[in-house]
Coordinates of C-alpha atoms in Angstrom, one line a residue:
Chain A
X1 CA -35.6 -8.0 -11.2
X2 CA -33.8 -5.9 -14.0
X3 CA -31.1 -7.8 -16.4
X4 CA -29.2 -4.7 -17.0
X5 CA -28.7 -3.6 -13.4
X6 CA -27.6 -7.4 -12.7
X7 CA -25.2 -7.2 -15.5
X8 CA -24.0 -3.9 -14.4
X9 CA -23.2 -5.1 -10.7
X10 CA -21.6 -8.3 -11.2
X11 CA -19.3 -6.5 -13.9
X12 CA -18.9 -3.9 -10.6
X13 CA -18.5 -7.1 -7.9
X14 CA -15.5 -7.8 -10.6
X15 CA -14.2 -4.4 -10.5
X16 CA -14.2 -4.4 -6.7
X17 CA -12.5 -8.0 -6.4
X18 CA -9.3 -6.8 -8.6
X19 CA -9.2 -3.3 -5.8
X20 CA -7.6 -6.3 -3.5
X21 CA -5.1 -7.6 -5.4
X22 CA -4.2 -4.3 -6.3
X23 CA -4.0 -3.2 -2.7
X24 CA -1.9 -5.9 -2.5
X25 CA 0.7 -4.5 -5.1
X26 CA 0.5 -0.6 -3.4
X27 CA 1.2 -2.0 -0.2
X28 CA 3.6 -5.0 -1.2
X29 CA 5.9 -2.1 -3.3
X30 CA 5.9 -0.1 -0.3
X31 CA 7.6 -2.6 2.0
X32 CA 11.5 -3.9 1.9
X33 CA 11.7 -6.7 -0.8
X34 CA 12.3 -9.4 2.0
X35 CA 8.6 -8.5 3.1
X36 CA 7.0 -8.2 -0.2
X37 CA 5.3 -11.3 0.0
X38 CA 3.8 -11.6 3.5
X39 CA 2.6 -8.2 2.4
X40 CA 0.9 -9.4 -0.4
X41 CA 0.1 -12.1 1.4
X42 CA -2.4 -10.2 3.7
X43 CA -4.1 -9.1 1.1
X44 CA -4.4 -11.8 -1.3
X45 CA -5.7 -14.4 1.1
X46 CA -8.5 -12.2 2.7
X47 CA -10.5 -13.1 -0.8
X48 CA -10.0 -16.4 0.5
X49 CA -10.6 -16.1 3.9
X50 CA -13.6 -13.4 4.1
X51 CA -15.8 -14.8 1.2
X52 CA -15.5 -18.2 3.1
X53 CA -17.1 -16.5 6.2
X54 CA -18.8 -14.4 4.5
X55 CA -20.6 -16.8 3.3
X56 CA -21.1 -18.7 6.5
X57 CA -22.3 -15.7 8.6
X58 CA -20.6 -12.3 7.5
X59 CA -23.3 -11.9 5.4
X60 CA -26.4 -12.7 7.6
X61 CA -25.3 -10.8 10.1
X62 CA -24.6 -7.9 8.4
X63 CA -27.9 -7.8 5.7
X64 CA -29.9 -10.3 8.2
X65 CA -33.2 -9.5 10.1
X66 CA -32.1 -6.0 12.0
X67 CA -32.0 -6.9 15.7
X68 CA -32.2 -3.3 17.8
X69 CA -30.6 -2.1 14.9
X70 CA -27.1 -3.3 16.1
X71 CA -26.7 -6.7 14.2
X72 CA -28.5 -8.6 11.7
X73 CA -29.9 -12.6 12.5
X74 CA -28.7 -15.4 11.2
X75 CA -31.5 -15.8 9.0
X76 CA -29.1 -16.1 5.9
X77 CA -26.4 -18.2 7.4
X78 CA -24.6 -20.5 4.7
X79 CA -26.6 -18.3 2.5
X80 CA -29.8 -20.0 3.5
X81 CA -32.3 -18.0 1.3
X82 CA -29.9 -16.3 -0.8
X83 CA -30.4 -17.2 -4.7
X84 CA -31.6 -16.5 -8.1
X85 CA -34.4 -14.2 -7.8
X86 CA -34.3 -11.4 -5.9
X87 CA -36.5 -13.0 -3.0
X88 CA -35.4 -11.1 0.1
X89 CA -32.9 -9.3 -1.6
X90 CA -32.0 -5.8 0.0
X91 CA -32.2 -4.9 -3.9
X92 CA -35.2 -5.9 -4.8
X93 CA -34.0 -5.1 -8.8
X94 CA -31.2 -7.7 -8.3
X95 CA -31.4 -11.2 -7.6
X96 CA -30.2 -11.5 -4.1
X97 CA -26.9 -13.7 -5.3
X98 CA -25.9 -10.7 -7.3
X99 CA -26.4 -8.5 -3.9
X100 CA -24.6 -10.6 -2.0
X101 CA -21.4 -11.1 -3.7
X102 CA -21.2 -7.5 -4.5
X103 CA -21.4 -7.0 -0.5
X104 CA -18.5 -9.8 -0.2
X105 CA -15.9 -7.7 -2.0
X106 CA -16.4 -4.9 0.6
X107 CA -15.9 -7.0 2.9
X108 CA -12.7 -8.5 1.8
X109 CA -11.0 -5.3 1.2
X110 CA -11.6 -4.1 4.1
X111 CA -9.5 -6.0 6.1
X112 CA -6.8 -6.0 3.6
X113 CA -6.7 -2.2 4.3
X114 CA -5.6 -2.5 8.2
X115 CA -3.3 -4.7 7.2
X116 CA -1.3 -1.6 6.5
X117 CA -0.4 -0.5 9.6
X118 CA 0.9 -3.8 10.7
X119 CA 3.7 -4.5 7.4
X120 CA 6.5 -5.9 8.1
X121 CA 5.6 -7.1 11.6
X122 CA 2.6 -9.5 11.9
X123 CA 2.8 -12.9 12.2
X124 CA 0.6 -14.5 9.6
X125 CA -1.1 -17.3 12.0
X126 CA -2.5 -14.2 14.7
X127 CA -3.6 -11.8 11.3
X128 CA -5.4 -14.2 10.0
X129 CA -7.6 -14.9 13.3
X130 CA -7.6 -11.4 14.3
X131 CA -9.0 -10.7 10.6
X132 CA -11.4 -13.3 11.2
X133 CA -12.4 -12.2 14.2
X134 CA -12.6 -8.3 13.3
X135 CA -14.9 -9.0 10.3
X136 CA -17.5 -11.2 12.4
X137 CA -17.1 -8.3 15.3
X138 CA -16.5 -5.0 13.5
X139 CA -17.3 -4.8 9.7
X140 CA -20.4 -7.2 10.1
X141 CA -22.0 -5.0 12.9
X142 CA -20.7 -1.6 10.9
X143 CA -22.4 -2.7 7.9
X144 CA -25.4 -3.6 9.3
X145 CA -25.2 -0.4 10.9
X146 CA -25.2 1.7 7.7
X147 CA -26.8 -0.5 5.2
X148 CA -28.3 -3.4 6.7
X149 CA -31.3 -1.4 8.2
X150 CA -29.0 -0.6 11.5
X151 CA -29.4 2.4 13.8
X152 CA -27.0 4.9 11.7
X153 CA -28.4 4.1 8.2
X154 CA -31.7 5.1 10.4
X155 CA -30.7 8.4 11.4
X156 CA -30.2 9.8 8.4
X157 CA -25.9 9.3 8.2
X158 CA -25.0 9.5 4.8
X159 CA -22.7 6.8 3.4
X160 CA -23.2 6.5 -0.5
X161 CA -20.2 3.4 -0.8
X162 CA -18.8 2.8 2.5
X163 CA -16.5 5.6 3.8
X164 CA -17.8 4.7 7.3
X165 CA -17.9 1.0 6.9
X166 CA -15.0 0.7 5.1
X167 CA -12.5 3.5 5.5
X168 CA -13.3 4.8 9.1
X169 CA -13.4 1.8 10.7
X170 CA -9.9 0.1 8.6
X171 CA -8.4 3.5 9.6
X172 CA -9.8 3.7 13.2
X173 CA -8.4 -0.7 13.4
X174 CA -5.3 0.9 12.0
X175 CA -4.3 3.2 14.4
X176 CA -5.6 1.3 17.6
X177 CA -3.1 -1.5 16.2
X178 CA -0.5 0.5 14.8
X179 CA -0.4 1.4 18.9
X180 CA -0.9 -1.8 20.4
X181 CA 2.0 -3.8 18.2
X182 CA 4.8 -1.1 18.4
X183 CA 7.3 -0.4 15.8
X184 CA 9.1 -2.2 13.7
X185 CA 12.6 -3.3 14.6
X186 CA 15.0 -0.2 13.4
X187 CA 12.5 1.9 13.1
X188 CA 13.8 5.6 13.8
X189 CA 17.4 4.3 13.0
X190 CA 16.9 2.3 9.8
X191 CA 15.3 3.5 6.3
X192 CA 12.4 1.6 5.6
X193 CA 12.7 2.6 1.6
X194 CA 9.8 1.2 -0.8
X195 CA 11.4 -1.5 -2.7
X196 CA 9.5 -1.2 -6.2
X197 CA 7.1 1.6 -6.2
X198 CA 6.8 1.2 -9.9
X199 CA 4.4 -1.8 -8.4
X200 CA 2.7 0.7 -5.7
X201 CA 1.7 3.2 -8.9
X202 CA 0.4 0.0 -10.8
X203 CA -1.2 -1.1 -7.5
X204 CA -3.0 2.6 -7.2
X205 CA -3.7 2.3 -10.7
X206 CA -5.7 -0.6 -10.2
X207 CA -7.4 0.5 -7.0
X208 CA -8.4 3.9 -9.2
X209 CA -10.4 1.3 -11.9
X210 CA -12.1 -0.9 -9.2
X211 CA -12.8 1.7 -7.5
X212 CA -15.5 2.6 -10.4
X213 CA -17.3 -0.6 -9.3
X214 CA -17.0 0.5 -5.2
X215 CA -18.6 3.6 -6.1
X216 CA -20.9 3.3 -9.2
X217 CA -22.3 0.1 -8.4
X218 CA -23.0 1.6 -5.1
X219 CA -26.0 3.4 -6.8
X220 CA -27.0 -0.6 -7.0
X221 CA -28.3 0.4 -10.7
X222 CA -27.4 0.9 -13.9
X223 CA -28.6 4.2 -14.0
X224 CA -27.5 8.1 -13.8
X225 CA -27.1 7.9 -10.0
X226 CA -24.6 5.1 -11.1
X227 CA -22.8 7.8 -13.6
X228 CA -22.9 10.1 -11.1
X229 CA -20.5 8.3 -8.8
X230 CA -18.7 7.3 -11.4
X231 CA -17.5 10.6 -12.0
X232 CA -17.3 11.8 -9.0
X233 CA -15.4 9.0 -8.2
X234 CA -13.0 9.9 -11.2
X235 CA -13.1 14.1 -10.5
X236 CA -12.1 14.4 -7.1
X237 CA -9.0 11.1 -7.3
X238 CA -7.8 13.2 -10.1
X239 CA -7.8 16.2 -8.1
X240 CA -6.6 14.9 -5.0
X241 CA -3.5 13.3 -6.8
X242 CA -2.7 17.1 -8.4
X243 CA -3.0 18.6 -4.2
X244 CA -0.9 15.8 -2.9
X245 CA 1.7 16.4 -5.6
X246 CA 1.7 20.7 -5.0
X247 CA 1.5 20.6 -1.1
X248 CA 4.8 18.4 -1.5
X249 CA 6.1 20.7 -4.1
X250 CA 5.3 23.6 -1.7
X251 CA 7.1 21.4 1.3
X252 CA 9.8 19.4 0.5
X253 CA 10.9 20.7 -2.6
X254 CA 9.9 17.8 -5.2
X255 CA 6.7 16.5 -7.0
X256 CA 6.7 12.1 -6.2
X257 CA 5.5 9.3 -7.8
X258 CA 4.7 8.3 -4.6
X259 CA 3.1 11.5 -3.6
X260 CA 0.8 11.3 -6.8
X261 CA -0.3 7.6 -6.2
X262 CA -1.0 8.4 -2.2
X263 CA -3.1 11.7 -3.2
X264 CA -5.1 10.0 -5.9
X265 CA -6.1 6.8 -3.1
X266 CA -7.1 9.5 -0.6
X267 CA -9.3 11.0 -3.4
X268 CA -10.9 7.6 -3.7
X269 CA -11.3 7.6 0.2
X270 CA -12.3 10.8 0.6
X271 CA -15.3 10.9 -2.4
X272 CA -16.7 7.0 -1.3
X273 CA -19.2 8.5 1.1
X274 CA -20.2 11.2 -0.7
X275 CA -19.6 9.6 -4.4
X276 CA -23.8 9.4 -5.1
X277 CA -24.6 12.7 -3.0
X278 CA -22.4 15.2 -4.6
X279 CA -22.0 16.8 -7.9
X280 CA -19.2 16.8 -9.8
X281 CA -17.7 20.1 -9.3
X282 CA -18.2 19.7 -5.4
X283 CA -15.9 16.0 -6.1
X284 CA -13.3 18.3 -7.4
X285 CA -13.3 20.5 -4.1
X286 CA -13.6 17.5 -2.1
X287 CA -10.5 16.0 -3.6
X288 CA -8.2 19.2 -3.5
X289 CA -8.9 18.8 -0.1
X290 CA -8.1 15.2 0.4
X291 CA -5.1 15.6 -0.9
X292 CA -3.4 18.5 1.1
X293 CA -5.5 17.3 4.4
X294 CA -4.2 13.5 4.2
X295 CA -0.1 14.7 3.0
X296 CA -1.0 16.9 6.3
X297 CA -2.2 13.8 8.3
X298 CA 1.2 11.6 7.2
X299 CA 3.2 14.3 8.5
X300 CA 1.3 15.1 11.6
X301 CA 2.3 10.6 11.9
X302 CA 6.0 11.4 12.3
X303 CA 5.3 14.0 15.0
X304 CA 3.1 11.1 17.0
X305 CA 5.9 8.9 16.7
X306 CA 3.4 5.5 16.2
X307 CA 4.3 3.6 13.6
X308 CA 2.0 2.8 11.3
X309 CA 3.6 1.7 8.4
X310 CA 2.1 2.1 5.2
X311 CA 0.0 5.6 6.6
X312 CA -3.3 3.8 6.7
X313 CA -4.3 6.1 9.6
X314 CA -3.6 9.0 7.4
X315 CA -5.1 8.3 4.3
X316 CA -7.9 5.9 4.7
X317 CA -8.7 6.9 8.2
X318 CA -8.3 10.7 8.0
X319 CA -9.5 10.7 4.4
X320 CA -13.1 8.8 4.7
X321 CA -13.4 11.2 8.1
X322 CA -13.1 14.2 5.9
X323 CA -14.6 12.9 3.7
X324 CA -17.8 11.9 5.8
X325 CA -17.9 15.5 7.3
X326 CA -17.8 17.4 3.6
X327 CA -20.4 14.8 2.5
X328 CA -22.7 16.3 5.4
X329 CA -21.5 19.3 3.3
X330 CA -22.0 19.2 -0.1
X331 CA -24.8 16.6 -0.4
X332 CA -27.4 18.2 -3.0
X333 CA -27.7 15.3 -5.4
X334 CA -31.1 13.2 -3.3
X335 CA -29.8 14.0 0.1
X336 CA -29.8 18.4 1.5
X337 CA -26.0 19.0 3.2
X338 CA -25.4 22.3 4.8
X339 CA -24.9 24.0 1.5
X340 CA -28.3 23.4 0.6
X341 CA -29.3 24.8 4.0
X342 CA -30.0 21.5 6.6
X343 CA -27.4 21.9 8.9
X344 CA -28.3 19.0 10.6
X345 CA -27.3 16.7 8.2
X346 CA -23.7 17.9 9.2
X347 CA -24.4 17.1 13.1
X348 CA -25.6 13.9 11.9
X349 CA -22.2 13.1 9.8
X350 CA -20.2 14.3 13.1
X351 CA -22.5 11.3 15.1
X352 CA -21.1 9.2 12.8
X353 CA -17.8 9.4 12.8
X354 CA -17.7 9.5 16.2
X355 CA -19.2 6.5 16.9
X356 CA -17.6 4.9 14.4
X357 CA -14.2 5.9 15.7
X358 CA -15.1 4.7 19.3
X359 CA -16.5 1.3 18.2
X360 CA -13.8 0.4 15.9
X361 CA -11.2 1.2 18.1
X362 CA -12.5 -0.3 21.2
X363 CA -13.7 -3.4 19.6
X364 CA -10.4 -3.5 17.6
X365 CA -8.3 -3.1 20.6
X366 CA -10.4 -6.4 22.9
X367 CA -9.8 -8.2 19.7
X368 CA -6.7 -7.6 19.6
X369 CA -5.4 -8.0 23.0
X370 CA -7.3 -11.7 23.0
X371 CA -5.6 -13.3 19.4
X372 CA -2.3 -11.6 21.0
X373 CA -2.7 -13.6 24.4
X374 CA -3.3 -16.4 22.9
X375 CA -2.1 -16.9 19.5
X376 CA 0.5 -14.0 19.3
X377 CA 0.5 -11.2 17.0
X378 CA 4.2 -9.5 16.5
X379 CA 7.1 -11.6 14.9
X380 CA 10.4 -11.3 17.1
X381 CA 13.3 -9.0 15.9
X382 CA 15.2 -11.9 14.7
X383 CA 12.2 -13.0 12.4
X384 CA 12.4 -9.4 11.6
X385 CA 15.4 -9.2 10.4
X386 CA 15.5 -12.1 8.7
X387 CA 12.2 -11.1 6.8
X388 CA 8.7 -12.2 7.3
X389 CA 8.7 -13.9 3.6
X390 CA 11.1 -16.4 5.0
X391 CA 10.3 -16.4 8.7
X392 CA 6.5 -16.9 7.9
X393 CA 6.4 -18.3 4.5
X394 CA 9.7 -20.3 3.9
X395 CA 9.3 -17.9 0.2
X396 CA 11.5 -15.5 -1.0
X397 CA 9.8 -12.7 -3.8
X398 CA 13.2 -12.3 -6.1
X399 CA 16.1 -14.6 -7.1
X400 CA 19.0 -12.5 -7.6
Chain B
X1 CA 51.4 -9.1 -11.5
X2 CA 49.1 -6.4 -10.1
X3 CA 45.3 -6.4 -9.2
X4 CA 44.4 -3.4 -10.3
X5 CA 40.5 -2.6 -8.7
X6 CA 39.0 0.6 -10.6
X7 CA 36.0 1.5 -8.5
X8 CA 33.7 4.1 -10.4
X9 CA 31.0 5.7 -11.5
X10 CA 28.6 3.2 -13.9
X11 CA 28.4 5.3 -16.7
X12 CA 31.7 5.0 -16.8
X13 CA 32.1 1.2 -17.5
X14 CA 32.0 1.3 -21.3
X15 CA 34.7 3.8 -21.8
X16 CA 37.0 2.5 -19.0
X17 CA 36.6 -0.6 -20.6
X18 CA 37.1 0.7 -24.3
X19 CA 40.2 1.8 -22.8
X20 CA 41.9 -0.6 -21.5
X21 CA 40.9 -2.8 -24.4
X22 CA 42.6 -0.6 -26.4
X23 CA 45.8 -0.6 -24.4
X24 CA 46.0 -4.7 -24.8
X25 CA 44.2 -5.7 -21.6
X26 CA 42.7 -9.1 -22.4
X27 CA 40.1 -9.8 -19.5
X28 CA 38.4 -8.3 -16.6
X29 CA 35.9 -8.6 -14.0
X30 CA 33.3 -6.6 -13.5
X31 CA 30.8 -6.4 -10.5
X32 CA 28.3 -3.5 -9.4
X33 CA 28.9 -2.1 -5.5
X34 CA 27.8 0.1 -3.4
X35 CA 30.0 1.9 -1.1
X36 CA 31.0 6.0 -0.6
X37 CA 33.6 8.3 0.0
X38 CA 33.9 12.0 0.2
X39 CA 30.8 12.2 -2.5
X40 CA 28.8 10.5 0.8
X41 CA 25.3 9.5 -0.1
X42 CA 21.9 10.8 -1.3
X43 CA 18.7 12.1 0.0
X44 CA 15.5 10.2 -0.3
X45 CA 12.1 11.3 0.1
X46 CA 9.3 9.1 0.6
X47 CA 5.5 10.7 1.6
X48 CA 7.7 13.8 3.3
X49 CA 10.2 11.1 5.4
X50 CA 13.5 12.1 4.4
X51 CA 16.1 9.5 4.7
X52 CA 19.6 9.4 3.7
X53 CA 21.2 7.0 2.2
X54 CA 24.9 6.1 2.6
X55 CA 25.8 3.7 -0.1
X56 CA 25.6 5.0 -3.8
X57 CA 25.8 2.5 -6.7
X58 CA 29.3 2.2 -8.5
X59 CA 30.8 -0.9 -10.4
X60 CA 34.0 -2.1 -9.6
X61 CA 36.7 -3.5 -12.5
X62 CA 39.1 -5.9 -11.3
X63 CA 42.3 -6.4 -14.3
X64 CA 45.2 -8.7 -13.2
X65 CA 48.2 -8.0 -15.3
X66 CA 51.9 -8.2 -15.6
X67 CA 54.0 -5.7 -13.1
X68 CA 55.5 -3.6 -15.8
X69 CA 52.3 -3.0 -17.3
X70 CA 50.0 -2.1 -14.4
X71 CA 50.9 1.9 -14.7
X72 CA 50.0 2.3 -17.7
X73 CA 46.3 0.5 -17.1
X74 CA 45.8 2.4 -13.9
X75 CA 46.5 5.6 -16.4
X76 CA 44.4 4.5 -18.9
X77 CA 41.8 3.9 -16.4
X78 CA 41.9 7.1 -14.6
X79 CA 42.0 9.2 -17.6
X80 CA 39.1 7.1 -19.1
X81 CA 37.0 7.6 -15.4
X82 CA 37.5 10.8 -14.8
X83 CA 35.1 13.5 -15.0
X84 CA 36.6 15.5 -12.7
X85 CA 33.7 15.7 -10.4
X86 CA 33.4 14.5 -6.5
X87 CA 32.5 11.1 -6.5
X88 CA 34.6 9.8 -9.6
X89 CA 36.1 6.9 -7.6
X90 CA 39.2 4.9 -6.4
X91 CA 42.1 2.9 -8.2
X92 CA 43.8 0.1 -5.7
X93 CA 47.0 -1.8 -6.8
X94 CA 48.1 -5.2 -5.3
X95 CA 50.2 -7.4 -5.8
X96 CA 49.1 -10.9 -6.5
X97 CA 50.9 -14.0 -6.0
X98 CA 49.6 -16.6 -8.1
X99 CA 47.3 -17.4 -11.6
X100 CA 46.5 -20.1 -12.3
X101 CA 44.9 -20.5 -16.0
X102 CA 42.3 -23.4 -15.2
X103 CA 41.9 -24.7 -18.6
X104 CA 45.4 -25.6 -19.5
X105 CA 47.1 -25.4 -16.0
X106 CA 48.9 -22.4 -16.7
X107 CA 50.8 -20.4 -14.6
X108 CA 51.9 -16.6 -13.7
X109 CA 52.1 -14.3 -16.7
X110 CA 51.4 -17.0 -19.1
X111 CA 47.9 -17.6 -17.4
X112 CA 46.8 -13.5 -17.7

């Protein structure tokens, strides 16, 4: 066990948790005032929610005994075998706690990210089974997949902090529900302006800091792998906010606030897989890129006609699939992309977002189609109207 | 007595009300509204969706004074409002029928 690296990643297991809450005030500012809350509200309670299961099974099943390298056992159910030392521990430099929690702050994002597509339009009681459901049937497997000794962590796909386990598959949930639960009442015929994006900018704000614990504690060290990331992390959001904002310029005539907030969170998305793999210079090309391909993926939305609200498809699911490919790309920092002349580390990227895709969506869609069958998953256009703060949570976010 | 409702731009709250001050009106409400007319609304852009919107924010004055006084308020007013721009706003006059001071039980032009 090292003391610094288990200071370093608890610090980072911090910096993760506040990404949620944060998500929470991006997406909450991006919704009409009368939603703000349930918006919120799909964020904030997945740290409840996930760490509970997390700890129950999440975790076992997806850092558990590998079982044909498609699920982990149940060998660290109610964290059976998860403490103080690092006995067992994936990190064998960290005491398996430490591990663990860091783990359960992916987790709980991830979730939160989908929840997205769905704003303004979910009933609460059928989110927060399908959530429950999606994280036992999609992230856990996913994870395993990647990190927990699974098939594609076996083949060689390169995923330095989760832009297949995390971004893919929220983007890939996204769409498939984005689909499956229609459009919001009005949508076509009514605005649906951000109410406060002064709270979206603060919310991206904080996603940019936490998103130094995603990615530098990633490198599960306190070390120069760790810096690495970190300013990979930091060079390509920067750059990617600066793209967004000129391909907007260059298109509709005006720089945004909004514009500059959306570019720097594709950034994020886009580096996560390649944040430990890539050197800095390469982050910057990667974000340039994020930016003008994701502002290109929110348009492309409109011309689909689904509606997925707050553009998770386009920025979180477009974004970590760019940003998988380029990683298969530009890896020359312990892993040879096609710059550095294996080719087939690009083929092996492709596998993976393929499959990804596929399983996210198809599992996302069963799940789906069983909590809306039985519990029911789309508030009616009265409860719509009326706002899903009051219709689902008897609240209203301002007095005035 | 006259209502006299001066709807217009927001800027344009301290000097209309500067003005009519100055000319010996003694109270007025003021709320803020949305509404348009021939200035029609704005453009919004939000991640490339463009979407028009109809209502632009003005504040509306509402004085209540004695018949032979209203012309020279809605004057006042107007010349105070005016920028000479699309969009500066409306003046309505109506009569009113009653005032009632609530205080002292007051009535008509006493209770202005």
């Amino acid at each position: 066990m090292n003391l610094v690296d288990n200071a370093f990643i608890l610090i980072c297991a911090a910096l993760v948790m506040f990404m949620t809450p944060g998500l929470a005030l991006f997406y909450g500012g991006l919704v009409r005032s009368k939603n703000v809350l349930a918006t919120i509200m799909q964020s904030f309670i997945m740290l409840g929610l996930v760490s509970v299961l997390w700890a129950i099974c999440g975790y076992s099943l997806s850092f558990g005994s590998d079982i044909g390298g498609l699920i982990g056992g149940l060998d660290f159910a109610f964290l059976n075998g998860v403490g103080m030392d690092n006995l067992n521990s994936p990190a064998d430099n960290l005491p398996h706690l430490t591990f663990m929690i860091f783990q359960c702050m992916f987790a709980v994002i991830t979730p939160a990210l989908i929840s997205g597509a769905f704003a303004e339009r979910m009933k609460f009681a059928g989110f927060m089974v399908f959530s429950a459901l999606w994280l036992i049937l999609v992230y856990a497997p996913m994870c395993h997949w990647v990190w927990g000794g699974g098939w594609m962590g076996e083949m060689g796909a390169l995923d330095f902090a989760g832009g297949a386990v995390v971004h893919m598959s929220s983007g890939a949930a996204a769409l498939c529900c984005a689909i499956l639960i229609g459009k919001r009442k009005g949508h076509g015929s009514t605005a649906f302006i951000p109410h406060n994006l002064p709270m979206t900018i603060l919310g991206a704000g904080i996603l940019w800091f936490g998103w130094f614990g995603f990615n530098a504690g990633s490198a599960l060290a306190a070390d120069g792998l760790a810096a690495n990331a970190f300013v990979t992390t930091h060079m390509a959001t920067a750059a990617a906010a600066l793209s967004w904002i000129v391909a907007e310029w260059m298109h509709g005539g005006k720089a945004t606030t909004l514009g500059a907030a959306s570019g720097a969170v594709a950034g994020l998305v886009a580096i996560t897989p390649a944040a430990g793999f890539v050197t800095p210079m390469w982050a910057i090309v990667i974000g340039l890129g994020a930016g003008v391909i994701c502002y290109g993926g929110i348009m492309l939305k409109n011309k689909f006609g689904y509606d997925d609200a707050l553009d998770v498809v386009g920025i979180h699911g477009l974004g970590g699939t760019y940003g998988a490919l380029v990683t298969g790309v530009f890896a020359t920092v312990g892993a040879e992309g096609l710059i550095a002349g294996n080719a087939n580390q690009l083929w092996i990227q492709f596998v993976s977002v393929v499959a990804t895709w596929a399983f996210c969506f198809a599992m996302t869609f069963i799940i789906f189609k069983v909590v809306d069958a039985t519990i029911g998953l789309k508030a009616s256009d009265e409860e719509q109207d009326k706002g899903m703060d009051i219709a689902e949570h008897s609240e209203t976010g301002y007095q005035w | 007595m006259k209502k006299i409702e001066i709807i217009t731009r927001t800027f344009k709250l301290d000097e209309v009300r500067t003005a009519l001050t100055g000319i010996g009106v003694k109270g007025m409400t003021v709320n803020e509204v949305k509404g348009f007319g021939r200035q029609g609304g704005h453009k919004e852009v939000y991640r490339g969706a463009e979407y028009q919107v109809d209502f632009v924010p003005k504040i509306k004055i509402d004085v209540v004074v004695e018949d032979d006084f209203a012309s020279e308020v809605v004057e006042a007013a107007t010349k105070a409002a005016q920028t000479g721009q699309v969009g500066d706003g409306k003046i309505f006059v109506s009569p009113v029928e009653e005032v009632v001071r609530i205080r002292t039980g007051e009535t008509g032009d006493d209770a202005i």
